[in-house]
Amino acid sequence: FRWGARIIGIGLLIATVLGFARAVLTTLLLDAILSGLATLLCACVGLIWLIHGDMDGILVGVFAFVNGSAATNSWRHWQLARAVASSESEP
């Protein structure tokens, strides 16, 4: 769980730098992928904790829903930005 959170955190820092560099499509796609990975990690860990009787698994499950919402939002924004970019490049 710790290493997964560290990897995702470093990836989100990279996405932030890319965002400041105005690489919008790359930033949105990276954010969607990392948020999706965080969703899966939180859901799995939360479920394991609940199975073993640790009620903190409920909180981690809530984090899974929050990360899932962020992943969906980033994915939709990436699709929209990609469509706008491709329509602007057509003659």
mmCIF file of N, CA and C in Angstrom, residues 1 42-43 45-47 49-50 54-67:
data_model
loop_
_atom_site.group_PDB
_atom_site.id
_atom_site.type_symbol
_atom_site.label_atom_id
_atom_site.label_comp_id
_atom_site.label_asym_id
_atom_site.label_seq_id
_atom_site.Cartn_x
_atom_site.Cartn_y
_atom_site.Cartn_z
ATOM 1 N N PHE A 1 0.832 -1.197 0.000
ATOM 2 C CA PHE A 1 0.000 0.000 0.000
ATOM 3 C C PHE A 1 0.873 1.256 0.000
ATOM 4 N N CYS A 42 -6.947 1.394 -3.542
ATOM 5 C CA CYS A 42 -7.774 1.674 -2.357
ATOM 6 C C CYS A 42 -8.892 0.648 -2.202
ATOM 7 N N ALA A 43 -9.512 0.272 -3.308
ATOM 8 C CA ALA A 43 -10.599 -0.702 -3.233
ATOM 9 C C ALA A 43 -10.095 -2.060 -2.742
ATOM 10 N N VAL A 45 -7.252 -2.732 -0.999
ATOM 11 C CA VAL A 45 -6.786 -2.649 0.382
ATOM 12 C C VAL A 45 -7.974 -2.512 1.341
ATOM 13 N N GLY A 46 -8.932 -1.679 0.988
ATOM 14 C CA GLY A 46 -10.111 -1.511 1.835
ATOM 15 C C GLY A 46 -10.872 -2.808 2.022
ATOM 16 N N LEU A 47 -11.017 -3.563 0.943
ATOM 17 C CA LEU A 47 -11.716 -4.846 1.023
ATOM 18 C C LEU A 47 -10.946 -5.839 1.895
ATOM 19 N N TRP A 49 -8.854 -5.135 4.304
ATOM 20 C CA TRP A 49 -8.957 -4.706 5.702
ATOM 21 C C TRP A 49 -10.322 -5.058 6.290
ATOM 22 N N LEU A 50 -11.375 -4.878 5.501
ATOM 23 C CA LEU A 50 -12.714 -5.221 5.998
ATOM 24 C C LEU A 50 -12.857 -6.722 6.237
ATOM 25 N N ASP A 54 -10.968 -5.003 10.138
ATOM 26 C CA ASP A 54 -10.501 -3.639 10.400
ATOM 27 C C ASP A 54 -11.484 -2.658 9.769
ATOM 28 N N MET A 55 -12.170 -1.901 10.583
ATOM 29 C CA MET A 55 -13.191 -0.977 10.094
ATOM 30 C C MET A 55 -12.615 0.245 9.369
ATOM 31 N N ASP A 56 -11.283 0.430 9.440
ATOM 32 C CA ASP A 56 -10.660 1.494 8.648
ATOM 33 C C ASP A 56 -10.800 1.221 7.150
ATOM 34 N N GLY A 57 -11.126 -0.009 6.812
ATOM 35 C CA GLY A 57 -11.356 -0.355 5.419
ATOM 36 C C GLY A 57 -12.508 0.435 4.816
ATOM 37 N N ILE A 58 -13.457 0.859 5.646
ATOM 38 C CA ILE A 58 -14.570 1.683 5.150
ATOM 39 C C ILE A 58 -14.037 3.024 4.665
ATOM 40 N N LEU A 59 -13.128 3.627 5.439
ATOM 41 C CA LEU A 59 -12.541 4.905 5.053
ATOM 42 C C LEU A 59 -11.734 4.774 3.762
ATOM 43 N N VAL A 60 -10.973 3.703 3.646
ATOM 44 C CA VAL A 60 -10.202 3.475 2.431
ATOM 45 C C VAL A 60 -11.150 3.234 1.253
ATOM 46 N N GLY A 61 -12.280 2.609 1.508
ATOM 47 C CA GLY A 61 -13.298 2.437 0.467
ATOM 48 C C GLY A 61 -13.866 3.766 -0.003
ATOM 49 N N VAL A 62 -14.048 4.686 0.929
ATOM 50 C CA VAL A 62 -14.501 6.036 0.556
ATOM 51 C C VAL A 62 -13.450 6.704 -0.334
ATOM 52 N N PHE A 63 -12.172 6.532 0.014
ATOM 53 C CA PHE A 63 -11.100 7.080 -0.825
ATOM 54 C C PHE A 63 -11.138 6.469 -2.223
ATOM 55 N N ALA A 64 -11.511 5.195 -2.314
ATOM 56 C CA ALA A 64 -11.624 4.550 -3.625
ATOM 57 C C ALA A 64 -12.701 5.236 -4.461
ATOM 58 N N PHE A 65 -13.828 5.571 -3.848
ATOM 59 C CA PHE A 65 -14.883 6.269 -4.590
ATOM 60 C C PHE A 65 -14.440 7.667 -5.017
ATOM 61 N N VAL A 66 -13.738 8.364 -4.147
ATOM 62 C CA VAL A 66 -13.249 9.710 -4.488
ATOM 63 C C VAL A 66 -12.249 9.635 -5.637
ATOM 64 N N ASN A 67 -11.320 8.685 -5.569
ATOM 65 C CA ASN A 67 -10.346 8.522 -6.644
ATOM 66 C C ASN A 67 -11.023 8.077 -7.938
#
